mmCIF file of C-alpha atoms in Angstrom:
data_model
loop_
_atom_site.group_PDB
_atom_site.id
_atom_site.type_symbol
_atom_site.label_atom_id
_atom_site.label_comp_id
_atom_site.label_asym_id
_atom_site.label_seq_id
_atom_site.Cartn_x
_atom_site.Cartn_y
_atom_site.Cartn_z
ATOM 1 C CA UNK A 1 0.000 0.000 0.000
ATOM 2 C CA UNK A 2 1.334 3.312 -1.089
ATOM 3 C CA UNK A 3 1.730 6.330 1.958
ATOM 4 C CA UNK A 4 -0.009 8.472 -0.321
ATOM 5 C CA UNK A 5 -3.033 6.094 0.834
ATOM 6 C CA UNK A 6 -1.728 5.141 4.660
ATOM 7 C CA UNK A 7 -1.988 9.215 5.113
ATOM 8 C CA UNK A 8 -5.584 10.599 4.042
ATOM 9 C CA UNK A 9 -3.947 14.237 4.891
ATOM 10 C CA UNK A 10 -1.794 13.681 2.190
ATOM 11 C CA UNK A 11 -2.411 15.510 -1.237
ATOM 12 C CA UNK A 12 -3.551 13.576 -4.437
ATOM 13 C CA UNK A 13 -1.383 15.274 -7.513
ATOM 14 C CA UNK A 14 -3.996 15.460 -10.168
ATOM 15 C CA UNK A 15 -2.090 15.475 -13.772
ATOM 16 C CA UNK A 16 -3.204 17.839 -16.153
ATOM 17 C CA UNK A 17 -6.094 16.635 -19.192
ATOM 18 C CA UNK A 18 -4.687 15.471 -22.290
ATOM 19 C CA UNK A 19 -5.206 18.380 -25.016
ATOM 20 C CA UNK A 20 -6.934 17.426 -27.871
ATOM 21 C CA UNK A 21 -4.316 16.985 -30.129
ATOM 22 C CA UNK A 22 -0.462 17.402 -29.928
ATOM 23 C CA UNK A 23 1.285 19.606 -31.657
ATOM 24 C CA UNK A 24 2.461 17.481 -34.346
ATOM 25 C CA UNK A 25 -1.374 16.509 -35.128
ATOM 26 C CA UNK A 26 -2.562 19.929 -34.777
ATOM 27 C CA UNK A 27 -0.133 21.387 -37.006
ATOM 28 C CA UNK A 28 -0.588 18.783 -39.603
ATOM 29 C CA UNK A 29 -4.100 19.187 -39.205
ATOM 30 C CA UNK A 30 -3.800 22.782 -39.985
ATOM 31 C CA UNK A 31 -1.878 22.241 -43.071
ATOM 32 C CA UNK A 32 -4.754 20.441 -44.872
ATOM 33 C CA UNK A 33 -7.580 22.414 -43.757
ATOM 34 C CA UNK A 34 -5.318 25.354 -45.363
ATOM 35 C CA UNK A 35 -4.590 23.334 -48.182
ATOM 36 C CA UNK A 36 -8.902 22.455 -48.870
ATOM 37 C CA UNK A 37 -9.857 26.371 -48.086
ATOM 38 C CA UNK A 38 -7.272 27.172 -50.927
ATOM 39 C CA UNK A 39 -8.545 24.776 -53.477
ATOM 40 C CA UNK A 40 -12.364 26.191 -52.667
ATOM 41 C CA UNK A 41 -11.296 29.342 -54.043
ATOM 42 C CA UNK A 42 -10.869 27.891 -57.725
ATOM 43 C CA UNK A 43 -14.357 26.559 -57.707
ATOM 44 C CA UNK A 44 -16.398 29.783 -58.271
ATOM 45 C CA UNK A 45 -13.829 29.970 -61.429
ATOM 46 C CA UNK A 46 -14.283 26.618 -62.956
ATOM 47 C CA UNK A 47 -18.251 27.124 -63.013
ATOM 48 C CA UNK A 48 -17.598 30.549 -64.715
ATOM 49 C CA UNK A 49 -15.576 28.760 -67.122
ATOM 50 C CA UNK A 50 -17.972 26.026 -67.621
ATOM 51 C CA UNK A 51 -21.088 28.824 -67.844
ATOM 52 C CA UNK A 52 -19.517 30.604 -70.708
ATOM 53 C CA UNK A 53 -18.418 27.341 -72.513
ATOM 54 C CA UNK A 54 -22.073 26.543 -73.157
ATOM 55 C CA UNK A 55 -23.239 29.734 -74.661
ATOM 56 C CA UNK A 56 -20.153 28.986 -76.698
ATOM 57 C CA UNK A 57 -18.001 32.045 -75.293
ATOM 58 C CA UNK A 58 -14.539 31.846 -75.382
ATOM 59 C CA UNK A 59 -11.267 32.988 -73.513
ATOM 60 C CA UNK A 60 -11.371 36.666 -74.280
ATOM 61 C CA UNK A 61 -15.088 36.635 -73.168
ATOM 62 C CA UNK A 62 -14.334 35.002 -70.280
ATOM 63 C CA UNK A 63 -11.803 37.171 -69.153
ATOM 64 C CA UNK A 64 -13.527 40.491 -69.848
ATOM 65 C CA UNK A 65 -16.836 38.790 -67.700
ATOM 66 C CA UNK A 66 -14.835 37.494 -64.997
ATOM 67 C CA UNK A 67 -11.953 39.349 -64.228
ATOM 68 C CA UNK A 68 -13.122 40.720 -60.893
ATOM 69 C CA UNK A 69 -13.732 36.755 -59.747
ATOM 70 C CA UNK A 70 -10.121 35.899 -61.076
ATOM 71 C CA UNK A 71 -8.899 39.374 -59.141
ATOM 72 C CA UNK A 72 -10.543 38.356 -56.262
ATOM 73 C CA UNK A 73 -9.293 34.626 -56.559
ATOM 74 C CA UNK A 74 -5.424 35.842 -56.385
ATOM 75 C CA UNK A 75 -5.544 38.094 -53.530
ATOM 76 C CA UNK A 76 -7.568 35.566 -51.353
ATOM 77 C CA UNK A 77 -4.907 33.326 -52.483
ATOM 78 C CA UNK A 78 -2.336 35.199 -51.808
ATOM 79 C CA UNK A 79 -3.878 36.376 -48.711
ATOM 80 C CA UNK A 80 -4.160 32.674 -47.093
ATOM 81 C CA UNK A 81 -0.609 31.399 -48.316
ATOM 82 C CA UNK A 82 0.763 34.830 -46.575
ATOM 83 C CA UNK A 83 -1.338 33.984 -43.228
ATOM 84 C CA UNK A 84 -0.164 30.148 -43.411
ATOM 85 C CA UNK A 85 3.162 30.880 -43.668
ATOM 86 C CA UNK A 86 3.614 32.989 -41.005
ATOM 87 C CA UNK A 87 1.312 30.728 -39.128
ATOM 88 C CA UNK A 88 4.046 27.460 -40.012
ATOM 89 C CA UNK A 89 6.679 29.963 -39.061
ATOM 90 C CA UNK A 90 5.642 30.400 -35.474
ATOM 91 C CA UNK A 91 4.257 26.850 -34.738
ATOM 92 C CA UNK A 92 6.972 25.263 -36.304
ATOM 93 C CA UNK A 93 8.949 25.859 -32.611
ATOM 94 C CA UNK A 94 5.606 25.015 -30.556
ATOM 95 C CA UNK A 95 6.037 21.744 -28.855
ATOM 96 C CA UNK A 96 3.237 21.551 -26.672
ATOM 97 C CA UNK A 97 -0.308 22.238 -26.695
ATOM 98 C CA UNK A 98 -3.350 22.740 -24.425
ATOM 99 C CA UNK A 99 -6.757 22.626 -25.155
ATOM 100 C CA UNK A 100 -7.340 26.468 -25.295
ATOM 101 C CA UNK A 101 -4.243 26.816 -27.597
ATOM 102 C CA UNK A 102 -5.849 24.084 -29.893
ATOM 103 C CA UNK A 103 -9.236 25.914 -29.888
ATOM 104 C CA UNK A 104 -7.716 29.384 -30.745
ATOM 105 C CA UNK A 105 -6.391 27.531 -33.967
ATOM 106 C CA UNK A 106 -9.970 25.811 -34.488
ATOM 107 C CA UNK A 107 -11.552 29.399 -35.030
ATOM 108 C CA UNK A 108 -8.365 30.450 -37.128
ATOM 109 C CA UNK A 109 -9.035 27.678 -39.386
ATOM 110 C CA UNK A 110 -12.700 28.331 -39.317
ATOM 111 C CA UNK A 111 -12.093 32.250 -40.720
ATOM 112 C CA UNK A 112 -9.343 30.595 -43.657
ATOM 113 C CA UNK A 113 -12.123 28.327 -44.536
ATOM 114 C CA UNK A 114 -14.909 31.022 -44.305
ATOM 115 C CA UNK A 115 -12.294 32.919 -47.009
ATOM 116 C CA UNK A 116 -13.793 31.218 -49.826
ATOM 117 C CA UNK A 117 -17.290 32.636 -49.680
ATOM 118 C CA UNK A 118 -17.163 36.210 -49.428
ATOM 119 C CA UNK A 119 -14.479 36.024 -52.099
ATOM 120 C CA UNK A 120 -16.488 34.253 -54.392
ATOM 121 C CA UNK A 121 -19.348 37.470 -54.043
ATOM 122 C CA UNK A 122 -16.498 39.969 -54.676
ATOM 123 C CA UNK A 123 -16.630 38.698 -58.353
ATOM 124 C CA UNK A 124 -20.430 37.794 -58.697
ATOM 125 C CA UNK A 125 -22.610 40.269 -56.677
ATOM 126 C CA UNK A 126 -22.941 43.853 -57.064
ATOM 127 C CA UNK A 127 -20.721 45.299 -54.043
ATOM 128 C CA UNK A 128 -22.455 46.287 -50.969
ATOM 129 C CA UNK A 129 -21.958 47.507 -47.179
ATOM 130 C CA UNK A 130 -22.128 44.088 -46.258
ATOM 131 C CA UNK A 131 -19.745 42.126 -48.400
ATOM 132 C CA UNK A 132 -16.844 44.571 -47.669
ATOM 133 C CA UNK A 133 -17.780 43.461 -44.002
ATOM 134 C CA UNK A 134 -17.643 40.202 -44.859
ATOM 135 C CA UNK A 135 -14.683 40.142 -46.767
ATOM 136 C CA UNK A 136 -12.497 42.537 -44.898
ATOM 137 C CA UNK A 137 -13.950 41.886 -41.721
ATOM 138 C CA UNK A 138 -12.781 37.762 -41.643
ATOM 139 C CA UNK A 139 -9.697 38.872 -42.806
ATOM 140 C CA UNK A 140 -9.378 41.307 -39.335
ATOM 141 C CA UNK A 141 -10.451 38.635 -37.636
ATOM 142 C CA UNK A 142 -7.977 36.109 -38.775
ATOM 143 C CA UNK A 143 -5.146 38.913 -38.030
ATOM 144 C CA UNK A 144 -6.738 39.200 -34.408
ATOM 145 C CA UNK A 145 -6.902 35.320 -33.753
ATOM 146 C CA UNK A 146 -3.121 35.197 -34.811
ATOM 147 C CA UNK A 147 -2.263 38.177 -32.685
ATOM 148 C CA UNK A 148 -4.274 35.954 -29.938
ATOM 149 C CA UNK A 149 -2.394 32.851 -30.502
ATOM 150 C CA UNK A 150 0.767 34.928 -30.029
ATOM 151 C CA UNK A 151 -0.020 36.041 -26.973
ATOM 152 C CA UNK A 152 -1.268 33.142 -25.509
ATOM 153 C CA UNK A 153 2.526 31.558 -26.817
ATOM 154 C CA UNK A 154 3.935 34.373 -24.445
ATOM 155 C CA UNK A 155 1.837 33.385 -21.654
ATOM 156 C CA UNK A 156 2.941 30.170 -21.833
ATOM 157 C CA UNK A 157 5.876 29.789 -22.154
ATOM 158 C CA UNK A 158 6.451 26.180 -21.547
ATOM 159 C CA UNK A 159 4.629 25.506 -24.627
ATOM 160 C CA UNK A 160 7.300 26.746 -26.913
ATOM 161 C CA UNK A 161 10.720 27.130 -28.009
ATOM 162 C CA UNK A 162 10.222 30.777 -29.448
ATOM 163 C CA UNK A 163 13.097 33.355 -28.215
ATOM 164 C CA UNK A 164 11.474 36.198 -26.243
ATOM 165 C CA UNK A 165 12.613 38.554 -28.968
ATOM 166 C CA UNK A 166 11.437 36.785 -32.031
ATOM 167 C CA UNK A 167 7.581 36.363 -30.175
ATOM 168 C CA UNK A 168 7.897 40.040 -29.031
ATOM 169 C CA UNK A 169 8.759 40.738 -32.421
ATOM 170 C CA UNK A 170 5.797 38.860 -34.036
ATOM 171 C CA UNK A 171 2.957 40.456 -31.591
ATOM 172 C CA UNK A 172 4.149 43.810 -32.963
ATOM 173 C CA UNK A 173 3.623 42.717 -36.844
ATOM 174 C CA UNK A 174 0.466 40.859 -36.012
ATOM 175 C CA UNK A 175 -0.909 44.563 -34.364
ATOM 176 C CA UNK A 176 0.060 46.310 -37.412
ATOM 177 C CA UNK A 177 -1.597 43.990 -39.936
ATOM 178 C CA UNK A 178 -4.844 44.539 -37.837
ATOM 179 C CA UNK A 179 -4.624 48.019 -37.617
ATOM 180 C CA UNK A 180 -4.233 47.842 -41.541
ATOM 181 C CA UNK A 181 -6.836 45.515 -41.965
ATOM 182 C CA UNK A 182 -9.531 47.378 -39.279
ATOM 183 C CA UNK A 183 -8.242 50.717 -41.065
ATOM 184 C CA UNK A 184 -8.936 49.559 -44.818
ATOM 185 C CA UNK A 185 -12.107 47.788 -43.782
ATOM 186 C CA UNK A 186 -12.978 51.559 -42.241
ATOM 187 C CA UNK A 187 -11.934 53.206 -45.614
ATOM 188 C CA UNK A 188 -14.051 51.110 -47.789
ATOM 189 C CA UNK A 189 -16.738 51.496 -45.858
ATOM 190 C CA UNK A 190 -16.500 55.143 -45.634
ATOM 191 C CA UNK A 191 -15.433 55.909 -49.101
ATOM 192 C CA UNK A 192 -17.208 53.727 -51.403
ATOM 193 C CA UNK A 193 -15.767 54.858 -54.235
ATOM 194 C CA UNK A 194 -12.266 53.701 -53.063
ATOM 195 C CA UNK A 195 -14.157 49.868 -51.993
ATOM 196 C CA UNK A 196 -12.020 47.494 -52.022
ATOM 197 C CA UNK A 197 -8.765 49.667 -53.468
ATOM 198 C CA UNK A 198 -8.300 50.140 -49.769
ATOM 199 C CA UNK A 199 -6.721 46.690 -49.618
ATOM 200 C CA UNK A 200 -3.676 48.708 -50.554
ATOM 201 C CA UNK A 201 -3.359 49.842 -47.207
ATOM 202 C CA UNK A 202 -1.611 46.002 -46.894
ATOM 203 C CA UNK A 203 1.194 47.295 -48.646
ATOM 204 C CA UNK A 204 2.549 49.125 -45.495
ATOM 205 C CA UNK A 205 2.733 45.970 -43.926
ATOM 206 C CA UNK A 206 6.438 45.636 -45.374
ATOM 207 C CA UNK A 207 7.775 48.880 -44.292
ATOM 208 C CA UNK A 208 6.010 48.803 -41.129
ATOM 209 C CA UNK A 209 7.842 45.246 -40.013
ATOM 210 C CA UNK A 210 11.174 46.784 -41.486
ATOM 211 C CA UNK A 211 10.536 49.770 -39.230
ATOM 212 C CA UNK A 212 10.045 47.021 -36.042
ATOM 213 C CA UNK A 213 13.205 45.359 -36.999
ATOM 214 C CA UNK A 214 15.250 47.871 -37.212
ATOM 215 C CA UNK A 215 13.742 49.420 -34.076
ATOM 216 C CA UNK A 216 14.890 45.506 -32.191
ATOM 217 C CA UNK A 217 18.468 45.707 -33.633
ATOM 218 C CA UNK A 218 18.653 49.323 -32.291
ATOM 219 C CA UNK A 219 17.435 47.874 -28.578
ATOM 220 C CA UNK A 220 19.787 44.927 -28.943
ATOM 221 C CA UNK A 221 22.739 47.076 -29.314
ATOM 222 C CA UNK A 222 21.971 49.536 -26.543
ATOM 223 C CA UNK A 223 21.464 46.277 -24.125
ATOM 224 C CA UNK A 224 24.735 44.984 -25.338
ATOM 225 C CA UNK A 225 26.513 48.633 -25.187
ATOM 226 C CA UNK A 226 25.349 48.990 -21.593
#
């Protein structure tokens, strides 16, 4: 008989639950969800194709009928590949999980594979108030879950292999590209003649993470200098 159960004062250690998956499976479960929500987006294309094939248009046709649903089809793809990447990036050194980290990715994966539908409207409903919402708004909301799995990362850190710096570093871009995305969601909105022209603002994205970088080596010296 074990002392733990001679002594009733004695305290019984309760382990902590099993997440739902490990990081291995959760990662590899988020590269084929990624991998489906970016095939969706050709679908809305192939029926166009097929449409205009049987009242025996052809390729120029198609191309001057469709060319907001092929416009719309590269930036969502674009758009996804650029959020999956950085979202490899960052879990590639994630060892661990727990079931709150796991759900946080659930409703990331949920908005990539939400993508698909308000990107198919861009192309084949007049624009309105509510598809910029749609459209710009999952986008926001992606940003925001990422800048939430980021900080969850630094909250815990036993999770993770990440350097303080490099996770410090992300949470900084991952603000930005909300702010971008909340602040060309609020210029489409507001100026609907720019619409969705305002997913230029994206561009600063670049110069705004060079900015943070630059601003990191600067700290890292002074540290080192003093």
């Amino acid at each position: 008989m074990s002392q733990a159960a001679e002594d009733p004062q004695t305290p019984i250690r309760e382990e902590p639950a099993n997440p739902v998956l490990t990081a291995e499976r959760l990662k590899a479960f988020v590269d084929a969800v990624v991998a489906i929500a970016m095939t969706l987006l050709i679908l809305p294309l192939m029926e166009g194709v097929i449409a205009l094939g049987h009242d025996g248009k052809g390729v120029p046709e198609y191309l001057a009928e469709d060319w907001g649903q092929l416009l719309s089809f590269a930036l969502s793809f674009l758009l996804i590949a650029n959020f999956w990447m950085t979202h490899h990036r960052m879990f590639d050194r994630v060892e661990r999980t727990t079931n709150a980290l796991v759900w946080i990715q659930v409703a990331w994966m949920f908005t990539i594979v939400w993508l698909p539908v308000p990107t198919a409207m861009l192309g084949s409903m007049p624009t309105d108030v509510l598809q910029k919402i749609l459209y710009i708004g999952s986008l926001l909301v992606t940003a925001l879950l990422m800048l939430g799995t980021r900080l969850y990362l630094r909250a815990h850190p036993e999770l993770h292999s990440i350097p303080g710096a490099l996770l410090h570093r992300g949470i900084a871009v991952e603000i930005v590209l909300s702010a971008l995305f909340a602040s060309a969601l609020l210029v489409a909105l507001l100026v609907p003649d720019i619409g969705y022209w305002a997913m230029f603002l994206m561009m600063l994205s670049g110069p705004a993470q060079a900015i943070i970088a630059r601003r990191e080596r600067h700290s890292a010296k002074a540290s080192r200098a003093a």
